[in-house]
Amino acid sequence: MESDEVKLQRVPLSQRPEWSDVTPVPQDDGPSPVVPIAYKEEFVETMDYFRAVYLADERSARALRLTAEVIDLNAGNYTVWHFRRSILEALDADLNDELDFIENIARSNSKNYQIWHHRRWVAERLGTDSARKELEFTKNIFSIDAKHYHAWSHRQWVLLALGGWEDELGYCQQLLEEDIFNNSAWNQRFFVITKSPLLGGLEAMRESEVSYTVEAILTYPENESPWRYLRGLYKGDTQSWVNDPQVSSVCLKVLNATNNCMFALSTLLDLLCHGLQPSQEFNDAVDTLKPSGPDQPDSDLVKKVCSILEHIDPIRANYWKWRKSKLSSAT
Amino acid sequence: MGELAAEKHVQYILSVEKRKDDLISVAMEHLRMNGAYWGLTTLDLLGKLETVDVDEVVSWVMECQHESGGYGGNIGHDPHILYTLSAVQILALFDKLNVLDVEKVTNYIAQLQNQDGSFSGDIWGEVDTRFSYIALCCLSILHRLDKINVEKAVSYIVSCKNLDGGFGSTPGGESHAGQIFCCVGALAITGSLHHIDKDLLGWWLCERQVKSGGLNGRPEKLPDVCYSWWVLSSLIMIDRVHWINKEKLVKFILDCQDTENGGISDRPDDAVDVYHTYFGVAGV
């Protein structure tokens, strides 16, 4: 919203000479509005003048400036954004200026669908030349909120439509260094690996990515994202995932550390269900994790794993019970 | 365990309708159609829909319709698929679908479908799986799914499926509980749930439950009451809702109530709003 300085400077539209020929149009809420709203004076006046130019379909420079004032008061008003686009088209305006305008508004309104859609509309028209600026813009947003959903959506669109893949994997790396728990960055990493025209594709990247992911897991085994990413690297090829010694080995390492085992156990469970032949080391590691108390009736490794999961992740007890029950029906 | 302060929430919603000189109401003017849907549905869930003047609401809704058949967020606002669904839902709530020109509304929706099966929000072309769900939901209420290419609509949704079993807003987009609700809903409406790995997605969804009992929308994010709806109804649609700890979730939602003034917020001790009141009540 406006700073105090701007508030002091604002001249009511009714007192501005360039608007003297316009009759403002009041809000028509109908005879008895369902959700009646009383407004701040300045909002009322600005909207009344906007309504006048909107109804008259006046696509002029002053109308453009007026839409900026409305947007500044309420960036969520999608009708004003539409009209602004119509004016920009009619005036054949310099869209580079528009990027600056959006950047300003985005500072206080970034969680707003209208801004992002408008930005995309502008970038589309500017073409591949705007790729760098768009990547910069989203980077700025990520420096404040690295999981910003709209910004990630926009960034993916920019890469696909306008290019700029060169530094993307490096950027994901940087974000993950800042916060290894950033699921959006992991998602983007997968996006780059699979879609970048500059890399070799998923299978070619698999080995290096597995090494990277294993390191991430070992640093924070309670981090959900790299476990899922690891599985994702074997997209459509579960047997390779089961057979890759790096996968079973990282599970074993985490289990032996006995801390934050949840995802290691659930991964082990999945591996076993897909045919992994567990070594004695797995049996030993799991036995160490068994909750103390009366002997577990399960002698099967896979059943033991389910029981432990039920115990250490009680909020999802029903899920782990179900996993166990599926085992019984399979044998 | 606390209780749902139903009466307080009813008073809160009715007070929002009467609110004057409020900057929050001002900022929501363009999406009044959504706000009305959230408020009215909550009243209905709490058994208080009869306190509202049906004719007033219906006539206001119809004033928001455009020549194209689409509805705007309020009188004087451009049509958009978002408000078109809310309008149809409000009329359905009051059993007043007969006032609609069904052909007109469904034409509006149908012409928003793109070549690849996706849906745009309006003539300006924004694409998002939310709009796919909205289109299918709206046409389903009006029994006119035949107006669009359902097969392509489904294949677009499937193209947004991620390896964790979830769905994003566009192909490659991060799995997000809100988008998942839309995609699962779209597939449910079109009888296409077989495209979903229910066990995998079910696990991803039940992993949204954090220690406090609340649900988040993505890994490592904070819980929010609205995810009680997105996550829960997704789980219900794929028959896996028993994987969530219900007692802990209900406690979380109840803790988000303002038991003095009514209304529900996104998480305990934050400010309430109609949106979260609706989703909190629906979740409970």
XYZ file of C-alpha atoms in Angstrom:
615
model
C 0.000 0.000 0.000
C 1.020 3.660 -0.331
C 3.691 5.221 1.848
C 2.733 8.114 4.061
C 4.633 10.456 1.746
C 2.506 9.517 -1.231
C -0.665 9.844 0.859
C 0.209 13.456 1.675
C 0.846 14.212 -1.967
C -2.271 12.624 -3.394
C -4.567 15.136 -5.062
C -8.165 13.929 -5.310
C -9.105 13.132 -8.901
C -11.992 15.612 -8.699
C -9.383 18.364 -8.280
C -7.096 17.315 -11.124
C -7.589 19.439 -14.275
C -6.883 16.557 -16.657
C -9.912 14.698 -15.234
C -12.347 17.623 -15.252
C -14.252 16.323 -18.283
C -15.052 12.955 -16.662
C -18.075 12.113 -14.531
C -17.168 9.391 -12.009
C -19.458 6.336 -11.931
C -20.407 5.011 -8.496
C -20.406 1.293 -7.592
C -23.682 -0.355 -8.417
C -24.232 -2.894 -5.671
C -27.874 -3.321 -6.572
C -30.806 -2.231 -4.383
C -29.815 -4.180 -1.256
C -26.307 -5.484 -1.625
C -25.717 -8.996 -0.371
C -22.343 -8.096 1.036
C -22.424 -4.295 1.339
C -19.084 -2.645 1.671
C -18.290 0.889 2.795
C -15.041 2.190 1.428
C -12.190 4.437 2.240
C -12.847 7.766 0.490
C -9.815 7.614 -1.715
C -10.622 4.104 -2.848
C -14.188 5.134 -3.672
C -13.083 8.088 -5.720
C -10.399 6.221 -7.653
C -12.739 3.338 -8.417
C -15.513 5.731 -9.514
C -13.185 7.367 -12.025
C -11.907 3.996 -13.141
C -15.444 2.822 -13.722
C -16.035 5.871 -15.906
C -13.105 5.174 -18.236
C -13.795 1.422 -18.188
C -17.421 1.874 -19.236
C -16.412 4.442 -21.856
C -13.639 2.065 -22.979
C -11.211 4.990 -22.930
C -7.787 3.582 -23.761
C -5.664 6.628 -23.162
C -2.493 7.586 -21.343
C -4.406 9.091 -18.434
C -6.500 5.907 -18.196
C -3.270 3.912 -18.048
C -2.022 6.074 -15.185
C -5.372 5.624 -13.460
C -5.153 1.824 -13.641
C -1.797 2.133 -11.885
C -3.486 4.050 -9.073
C -6.222 1.424 -8.747
C -3.688 -1.398 -8.782
C -1.704 0.355 -6.122
C -4.844 0.441 -3.940
C -5.879 -3.108 -4.725
C -3.640 -5.305 -6.836
C -6.131 -8.168 -6.665
C -8.687 -6.369 -8.838
C -8.377 -8.485 -11.959
C -10.705 -6.329 -14.079
C -8.321 -3.415 -13.807
C -5.413 -5.554 -14.958
C -7.439 -6.661 -17.981
C -8.240 -3.102 -18.877
C -4.633 -2.072 -18.389
C -3.620 -4.700 -20.960
C -6.188 -3.408 -23.403
C -4.772 0.087 -22.998
C -1.176 -1.083 -23.366
C -2.146 -2.757 -26.629
C -4.072 0.240 -27.888
C -1.221 2.627 -27.081
C 1.419 0.202 -28.338
C 3.226 1.004 -25.113
C 6.869 0.185 -24.346
C 6.504 -3.040 -22.457
C 9.944 -2.758 -20.901
C 8.540 0.057 -18.777
C 5.736 -2.296 -17.871
C 8.193 -4.822 -16.455
C 9.469 -2.105 -14.110
C 5.916 -1.243 -13.095
C 5.184 -4.874 -12.242
C 8.409 -5.200 -10.294
C 7.365 -2.272 -8.113
C 3.903 -3.635 -7.430
C 5.269 -7.130 -6.806
C 7.303 -5.842 -3.871
C 4.212 -5.697 -1.693
C 1.875 -8.008 -3.594
C 3.851 -11.000 -4.768
C 1.281 -13.624 -3.717
C -1.154 -12.380 -6.305
C -2.198 -14.331 -9.403
C -2.931 -11.199 -11.427
C 0.594 -9.845 -11.218
C 2.122 -13.087 -12.411
C -0.259 -13.524 -15.258
C 0.312 -9.915 -16.322
C 4.060 -10.384 -16.139
C 3.840 -13.447 -18.356
C 1.661 -11.593 -20.861
C 4.267 -8.831 -21.078
C 7.239 -11.213 -21.254
C 5.535 -13.198 -24.007
C 5.254 -10.076 -26.094
C 8.838 -9.030 -25.452
C 10.053 -12.469 -26.503
C 13.324 -14.267 -25.860
C 15.146 -10.986 -25.153
C 13.327 -10.779 -21.843
C 14.474 -14.215 -20.654
C 17.363 -12.892 -18.609
C 15.260 -10.208 -16.973
C 12.556 -12.731 -16.072
C 15.023 -15.113 -14.503
C 16.446 -12.142 -12.533
C 12.958 -11.105 -11.443
C 12.094 -14.533 -10.085
C 15.500 -14.765 -8.406
C 14.709 -11.569 -6.529
C 11.456 -13.077 -5.314
C 13.254 -16.242 -4.242
C 15.732 -14.229 -2.199
C 12.737 -13.300 -0.014
C 10.722 -16.520 -0.382
C 12.566 -19.398 -1.972
C 9.422 -21.550 -2.166
C 7.190 -18.962 -3.846
C 4.835 -21.091 -5.950
C 3.865 -18.455 -8.523
C 7.466 -17.465 -9.086
C 8.515 -21.057 -9.686
C 5.647 -21.528 -12.090
C 6.739 -18.382 -13.922
C 10.379 -19.416 -13.976
C 9.514 -22.802 -15.468
C 7.449 -21.100 -18.145
C 10.292 -18.673 -18.927
C 12.792 -21.493 -19.377
C 10.467 -23.484 -21.618
C 9.222 -20.535 -23.671
C 12.137 -18.128 -23.707
C 15.211 -20.176 -22.808
C 18.065 -19.385 -20.428
C 18.897 -22.878 -19.162
C 22.661 -22.335 -18.905
C 22.893 -21.554 -15.199
C 19.782 -23.296 -13.984
C 21.313 -26.418 -12.469
C 23.902 -24.220 -10.762
C 21.108 -22.044 -9.403
C 19.306 -25.071 -7.958
C 22.573 -26.072 -6.353
C 22.916 -22.636 -4.786
C 19.385 -22.681 -3.394
C 19.880 -26.135 -1.954
C 23.111 -25.000 -0.340
C 21.094 -22.237 1.320
C 18.303 -24.595 2.349
C 18.613 -28.290 1.607
C 14.982 -28.691 2.729
C 13.614 -26.500 -0.082
C 11.246 -28.862 -1.891
C 10.700 -26.322 -4.675
C 14.398 -26.329 -5.454
C 14.435 -30.129 -5.568
C 11.446 -30.020 -7.903
C 13.232 -27.505 -10.104
C 16.327 -29.655 -10.119
C 14.264 -32.512 -11.510
C 12.718 -30.140 -14.025
C 16.177 -29.076 -15.234
C 17.567 -32.616 -15.374
C 14.687 -33.838 -17.461
C 13.895 -30.853 -19.655
C 17.065 -28.855 -20.228
C 18.228 -29.067 -23.850
C 21.797 -28.522 -22.600
C 22.018 -31.616 -20.411
C 21.857 -35.232 -21.525
C 18.516 -36.136 -20.023
C 17.590 -38.151 -16.956
C 19.519 -41.347 -17.645
C 22.693 -39.538 -18.596
C 22.531 -37.415 -15.453
C 21.488 -40.214 -13.138
C 24.855 -41.235 -11.748
C 26.004 -37.758 -10.773
C 22.571 -36.908 -9.427
C 22.437 -40.030 -7.285
C 25.791 -39.113 -5.721
C 24.572 -35.597 -5.049
C 21.323 -36.819 -3.526
C 23.003 -39.406 -1.336
C 25.206 -36.660 0.138
C 22.112 -34.564 0.829
C 20.374 -37.475 2.523
C 23.330 -38.233 4.741
C 23.478 -34.613 5.883
C 19.814 -34.520 6.922
C 18.169 -37.948 6.727
C 14.872 -36.502 8.012
C 14.601 -34.405 4.829
C 11.678 -35.756 2.792
C 12.684 -34.209 -0.544
C 15.943 -35.986 -1.442
C 14.442 -39.400 -0.682
C 11.666 -38.710 -3.160
C 14.132 -37.205 -5.609
C 16.290 -40.322 -5.378
C 13.320 -42.483 -6.312
C 12.424 -40.067 -9.074
C 15.832 -40.464 -10.687
C 14.837 -44.029 -11.582
C 11.622 -42.930 -13.222
C 9.975 -45.921 -14.896
C 12.847 -48.218 -13.988
C 12.155 -49.527 -10.503
C 14.476 -52.501 -10.890
C 17.469 -50.196 -11.370
C 16.451 -48.343 -8.233
C 16.229 -51.619 -6.298
C 19.508 -52.911 -7.693
C 21.600 -49.758 -7.334
C 23.957 -50.401 -4.406
C 24.063 -46.658 -3.680
C 20.371 -46.712 -2.786
C 20.464 -49.633 -0.363
C 23.763 -48.409 1.040
C 22.441 -44.965 1.956
C 19.499 -46.637 3.692
C 21.847 -48.821 5.679
C 24.068 -45.913 6.649
C 21.117 -43.926 7.981
C 19.703 -46.935 9.824
C 23.048 -47.555 11.480
C 23.164 -43.965 12.670
C 19.802 -44.815 14.395
C 18.670 -41.170 14.243
C 15.936 -39.808 11.933
C 15.313 -43.200 10.369
C 11.805 -42.725 9.162
C 12.476 -42.224 5.472
C 15.312 -44.747 5.484
C 12.905 -47.320 6.909
C 10.120 -46.492 4.478
C 12.570 -46.651 1.581
C 13.835 -50.003 2.845
C 10.232 -51.166 3.045
C 9.648 -50.170 -0.574
C 12.905 -51.813 -1.676
C 11.982 -55.051 0.074
C 8.530 -54.995 -1.471
C 10.168 -54.680 -4.878
C 12.434 -57.662 -4.335
C 15.566 -56.398 -2.599
C 17.454 -59.277 -1.045
C 18.597 -57.807 2.264
C 22.023 -58.563 3.654
C 22.570 -59.560 7.295
C 23.664 -55.990 7.973
C 20.113 -54.838 7.271
C 18.708 -57.381 9.679
C 21.145 -56.257 12.351
C 20.452 -52.569 11.811
C 16.701 -53.088 11.993
C 16.986 -55.256 15.082
C 18.809 -52.413 16.815
C 15.882 -50.117 16.067
C 13.213 -52.417 17.426
C 11.298 -50.751 20.246
C 12.169 -52.165 23.662
C 9.527 -54.209 25.429
C 7.913 -57.566 24.748
C 9.395 -59.418 21.816
C 7.933 -58.480 18.502
C 6.053 -61.423 17.037
C 7.391 -60.577 13.560
C 10.349 -62.597 12.390
C 10.180 -61.247 8.864
C 12.443 -58.276 8.234
C 9.763 -56.516 6.268
C 7.196 -56.945 9.030
C 9.678 -55.701 11.604
C 10.214 -52.579 9.519
C 6.467 -51.905 9.446
C 6.196 -52.367 13.199
C 9.037 -49.954 13.862
C 7.502 -47.381 11.551
C 4.206 -47.695 13.364
C 6.049 -47.019 16.564
C 8.243 -44.092 15.525
C 5.646 -42.417 13.275
C 2.454 -42.878 15.307
C 0.555 -40.087 13.555
C 0.598 -42.265 10.431
C 0.003 -45.531 12.304
C -2.944 -46.420 10.081
C -0.804 -46.101 6.980
C 1.950 -48.339 8.354
C -0.604 -50.874 9.577
C -2.033 -50.956 6.077
C 1.424 -51.484 4.566
C 1.902 -54.421 6.905
C -1.477 -55.885 6.031
C -0.631 -55.722 2.354
C 2.401 -57.880 3.052
C 0.263 -60.625 4.601
C -2.055 -60.767 1.622
C 0.895 -60.936 -0.756
C 2.470 -63.989 0.936
C -11.009 -31.501 23.341
C -12.598 -28.223 22.354
C -15.751 -27.815 20.337
C -16.648 -26.196 17.065
C -18.032 -22.802 18.069
C -20.686 -23.047 15.386
C -22.916 -20.230 16.579
C -19.965 -17.832 16.780
C -18.916 -18.699 13.238
C -22.426 -18.045 11.956
C -22.397 -14.639 13.663
C -18.960 -13.926 12.200
C -20.095 -14.670 8.635
C -23.262 -12.626 8.994
C -21.206 -9.762 10.408
C -18.826 -9.874 7.420
C -21.839 -9.331 5.210
C -22.790 -6.240 7.136
C -19.303 -4.892 7.600
C -18.751 -1.222 6.867
C -15.663 0.883 6.367
C -13.319 -2.082 6.389
C -10.181 -2.171 4.258
C -10.242 -5.964 4.123
C -13.749 -5.930 2.651
C -12.617 -3.261 0.211
C -9.727 -5.403 -0.967
C -12.111 -8.325 -1.537
C -14.682 -6.394 -3.572
C -13.654 -8.022 -6.866
C -14.017 -11.544 -5.532
C -17.275 -11.096 -3.695
C -18.695 -14.020 -5.679
C -16.124 -16.356 -4.101
C -16.632 -14.758 -0.674
C -20.379 -15.237 -0.956
C -19.910 -18.898 -1.894
C -17.598 -19.519 1.066
C -19.856 -17.700 3.496
C -23.124 -19.215 2.267
C -21.782 -22.762 2.114
C -20.474 -22.424 5.662
C -23.895 -21.233 6.800
C -25.410 -24.225 5.032
C -22.973 -26.628 6.702
C -23.943 -25.111 10.056
C -27.651 -25.347 9.212
C -28.267 -21.610 8.975
C -28.805 -20.977 5.296
C -32.392 -19.886 5.873
C -31.183 -16.676 7.561
C -30.239 -15.346 4.113
C -32.592 -13.641 1.631
C -32.467 -16.030 -1.323
C -33.996 -13.689 -3.890
C -31.556 -10.910 -3.081
C -28.602 -13.229 -3.516
C -29.903 -14.776 -6.723
C -30.658 -11.436 -8.344
C -27.212 -10.106 -7.427
C -25.555 -13.247 -8.833
C -27.410 -12.890 -12.118
C -26.383 -9.244 -12.389
C -22.791 -10.451 -12.505
C -23.315 -12.423 -15.689
C -21.941 -11.203 -18.993
C -23.029 -11.574 -22.594
C -20.383 -14.259 -23.023
C -22.183 -16.364 -20.408
C -19.402 -16.026 -17.845
C -19.736 -14.388 -14.426
C -17.591 -11.700 -12.876
C -16.486 -11.448 -9.278
C -18.949 -8.642 -8.674
C -21.143 -6.270 -10.655
C -18.977 -4.419 -13.160
C -16.217 -7.011 -13.225
C -15.025 -9.026 -16.197
C -16.096 -12.660 -16.547
C -13.744 -15.392 -15.343
C -14.064 -19.115 -14.862
C -13.437 -18.758 -11.114
C -16.524 -16.654 -10.492
C -18.590 -18.606 -12.986
C -18.191 -21.724 -10.860
C -18.967 -19.858 -7.623
C -22.088 -18.379 -9.216
C -23.323 -21.779 -10.353
C -22.509 -23.290 -6.960
C -24.422 -20.554 -5.143
C -27.464 -21.117 -7.330
C -27.172 -24.868 -6.793
C -26.991 -24.274 -3.032
C -30.353 -22.514 -3.169
C -31.746 -25.003 -5.654
C -32.168 -22.208 -8.184
C -30.311 -23.611 -11.166
C -33.521 -23.152 -13.149
C -32.781 -19.416 -13.461
C -29.738 -20.211 -15.571
C -29.462 -20.225 -19.311
C -27.472 -23.440 -19.233
C -26.494 -23.260 -22.883
C -24.993 -19.810 -22.369
C -22.931 -20.694 -19.291
C -21.670 -23.967 -20.696
C -20.691 -22.297 -23.972
C -18.581 -19.856 -22.014
C -16.752 -22.700 -20.296
C -16.356 -24.802 -23.414
C -14.661 -22.049 -25.374
C -12.053 -21.756 -22.618
C -10.666 -25.222 -23.403
C -7.355 -25.178 -25.256
C -5.919 -27.478 -27.915
C -3.930 -29.496 -25.404
C -7.002 -30.105 -23.262
C -6.117 -27.519 -20.624
C -8.417 -24.672 -19.638
C -7.766 -20.940 -19.541
C -9.235 -18.805 -16.790
C -10.629 -16.273 -19.232
C -9.903 -14.666 -22.602
C -6.467 -13.539 -21.356
C -5.230 -17.110 -21.466
C -3.835 -18.001 -18.032
C -3.618 -21.823 -17.797
C -3.679 -23.742 -14.524
C -5.031 -27.139 -13.447
C -7.317 -25.212 -11.074
C -9.238 -24.107 -14.156
C -9.529 -27.690 -15.401
C -11.195 -28.677 -12.158
C -13.428 -25.608 -12.192
C -14.572 -26.269 -15.736
C -15.326 -29.928 -15.070
C -17.006 -29.221 -11.749
C -19.223 -26.544 -13.258
C -20.212 -28.608 -16.284
C -20.819 -31.594 -14.053
C -23.237 -29.633 -11.841
C -25.072 -28.606 -14.997
C -24.896 -32.120 -16.507
C -23.176 -30.850 -19.647
C -19.759 -32.520 -19.686
C -20.540 -33.348 -23.290
C -19.746 -29.741 -24.208
C -15.998 -30.243 -23.941
C -13.344 -32.761 -24.975
C -13.199 -34.772 -21.765
C -10.491 -37.136 -22.997
C -8.127 -34.269 -23.724
C -9.005 -32.571 -20.464
C -8.021 -35.775 -18.645
C -4.805 -36.250 -20.588
C -3.739 -32.706 -19.743
C -4.280 -33.352 -16.041
C -2.291 -36.586 -16.306
C 0.557 -34.651 -17.925
C 0.756 -32.626 -14.707
C 1.353 -35.739 -12.598
C 4.694 -35.781 -10.804
C 6.881 -38.650 -9.664
C 5.832 -38.232 -6.049
C 2.316 -39.077 -7.181
C 1.133 -35.494 -6.788
C 0.141 -32.784 -9.275
C 1.185 -29.215 -9.962
C -0.427 -26.260 -11.697
C 1.185 -27.040 -15.070
C 3.381 -29.921 -16.333
C 6.561 -29.992 -14.225
C 5.072 -27.786 -11.508
C 5.788 -28.762 -7.908
C 3.210 -31.021 -6.252
C 0.956 -28.866 -4.092
C -2.047 -29.980 -2.052
C -4.332 -27.356 -3.577
C -3.428 -28.325 -7.127
C -3.703 -31.997 -6.159
C -7.256 -31.431 -4.939
C -8.102 -29.861 -8.291
C -6.521 -32.647 -10.335
C -7.919 -35.491 -8.256
C -11.315 -33.795 -8.319
C -11.148 -33.418 -12.076
C -10.220 -37.077 -12.510
C -12.945 -38.141 -10.069
C -15.619 -36.185 -11.936
C -14.572 -37.735 -15.234
C -14.319 -41.278 -13.858
C -10.556 -41.294 -14.476
C -9.139 -42.012 -11.034
C -7.340 -45.062 -12.424
C -4.649 -42.644 -13.653
C -3.663 -42.025 -10.071
C -1.292 -44.188 -8.056
C -3.549 -44.011 -5.005
C -1.087 -45.628 -2.622
C 1.734 -43.313 -3.620
C -0.364 -40.160 -3.588
C -2.123 -41.260 -0.413
C 1.211 -41.536 1.326
C 2.357 -38.140 0.019
C -0.887 -36.643 1.311
C -0.738 -38.232 4.749
C 2.870 -37.043 5.033
C 1.361 -33.513 5.049
C 0.315 -34.056 8.663
C 2.807 -32.459 11.045
C 3.329 -32.983 14.770
C 0.735 -30.402 15.769
C -1.853 -32.390 13.863
C -2.295 -29.718 11.183
C -1.710 -30.287 7.484
C 0.711 -28.446 5.216
C 0.539 -28.174 1.447
C 4.072 -29.199 0.522
C 7.051 -30.769 2.314
C 8.682 -28.513 4.934
C 5.961 -25.855 4.856
C 3.819 -24.637 7.730
C 0.395 -26.213 8.389
C -2.656 -24.187 7.363
C -6.319 -24.847 8.059
C -7.302 -24.649 4.393
C -5.201 -27.739 3.729
C -7.636 -29.584 5.987
C -9.876 -29.377 2.968
C -7.454 -29.794 0.079
C -5.627 -32.749 1.611
C -8.592 -34.354 3.320
C -10.966 -34.303 0.376
C -8.187 -35.561 -1.905
C -7.694 -38.495 0.460
C -11.427 -39.132 0.554
C -11.620 -39.178 -3.223
C -8.895 -41.842 -3.378
C -10.291 -43.794 -0.382
C -7.296 -43.193 1.860
C -8.595 -40.718 4.436
C -8.027 -43.172 7.279
C -4.283 -42.616 6.826
C -4.623 -39.221 8.516
C -4.836 -38.945 12.298
C -8.312 -37.426 12.539
C -8.326 -36.550 16.223
C -5.122 -34.549 15.940
C -6.370 -32.745 12.835
C -9.672 -31.798 14.433
C -7.827 -30.473 17.463
C -5.645 -28.334 15.184
C -8.664 -26.873 13.386
C -10.463 -26.159 16.654
C -7.342 -24.417 17.946
C -7.545 -22.093 14.933
C -10.963 -20.821 15.966
C -11.575 -17.406 17.447
C -14.042 -18.657 20.041
C -14.868 -15.115 21.192
C -15.640 -13.351 17.947
C -16.123 -16.306 15.662
C -14.283 -17.221 12.499
C -11.305 -19.465 11.826
C -7.748 -18.497 10.843
C -4.997 -20.260 8.893
C -3.187 -21.327 12.023
C -3.649 -20.768 15.784
C -3.589 -17.131 16.953
C -3.654 -15.566 13.450
C -6.445 -13.321 12.156
C -9.648 -15.000 10.952
C -11.240 -14.667 7.501
C -14.204 -16.113 5.615
C -12.018 -18.327 3.390
C -10.395 -20.182 6.296
C -13.694 -20.298 8.211
C -15.236 -22.144 5.292
C -12.394 -24.637 4.904
C -12.020 -25.163 8.635
C -15.718 -25.905 9.112
C -15.781 -28.122 6.017
C -12.774 -30.058 7.302
C -14.379 -30.681 10.672
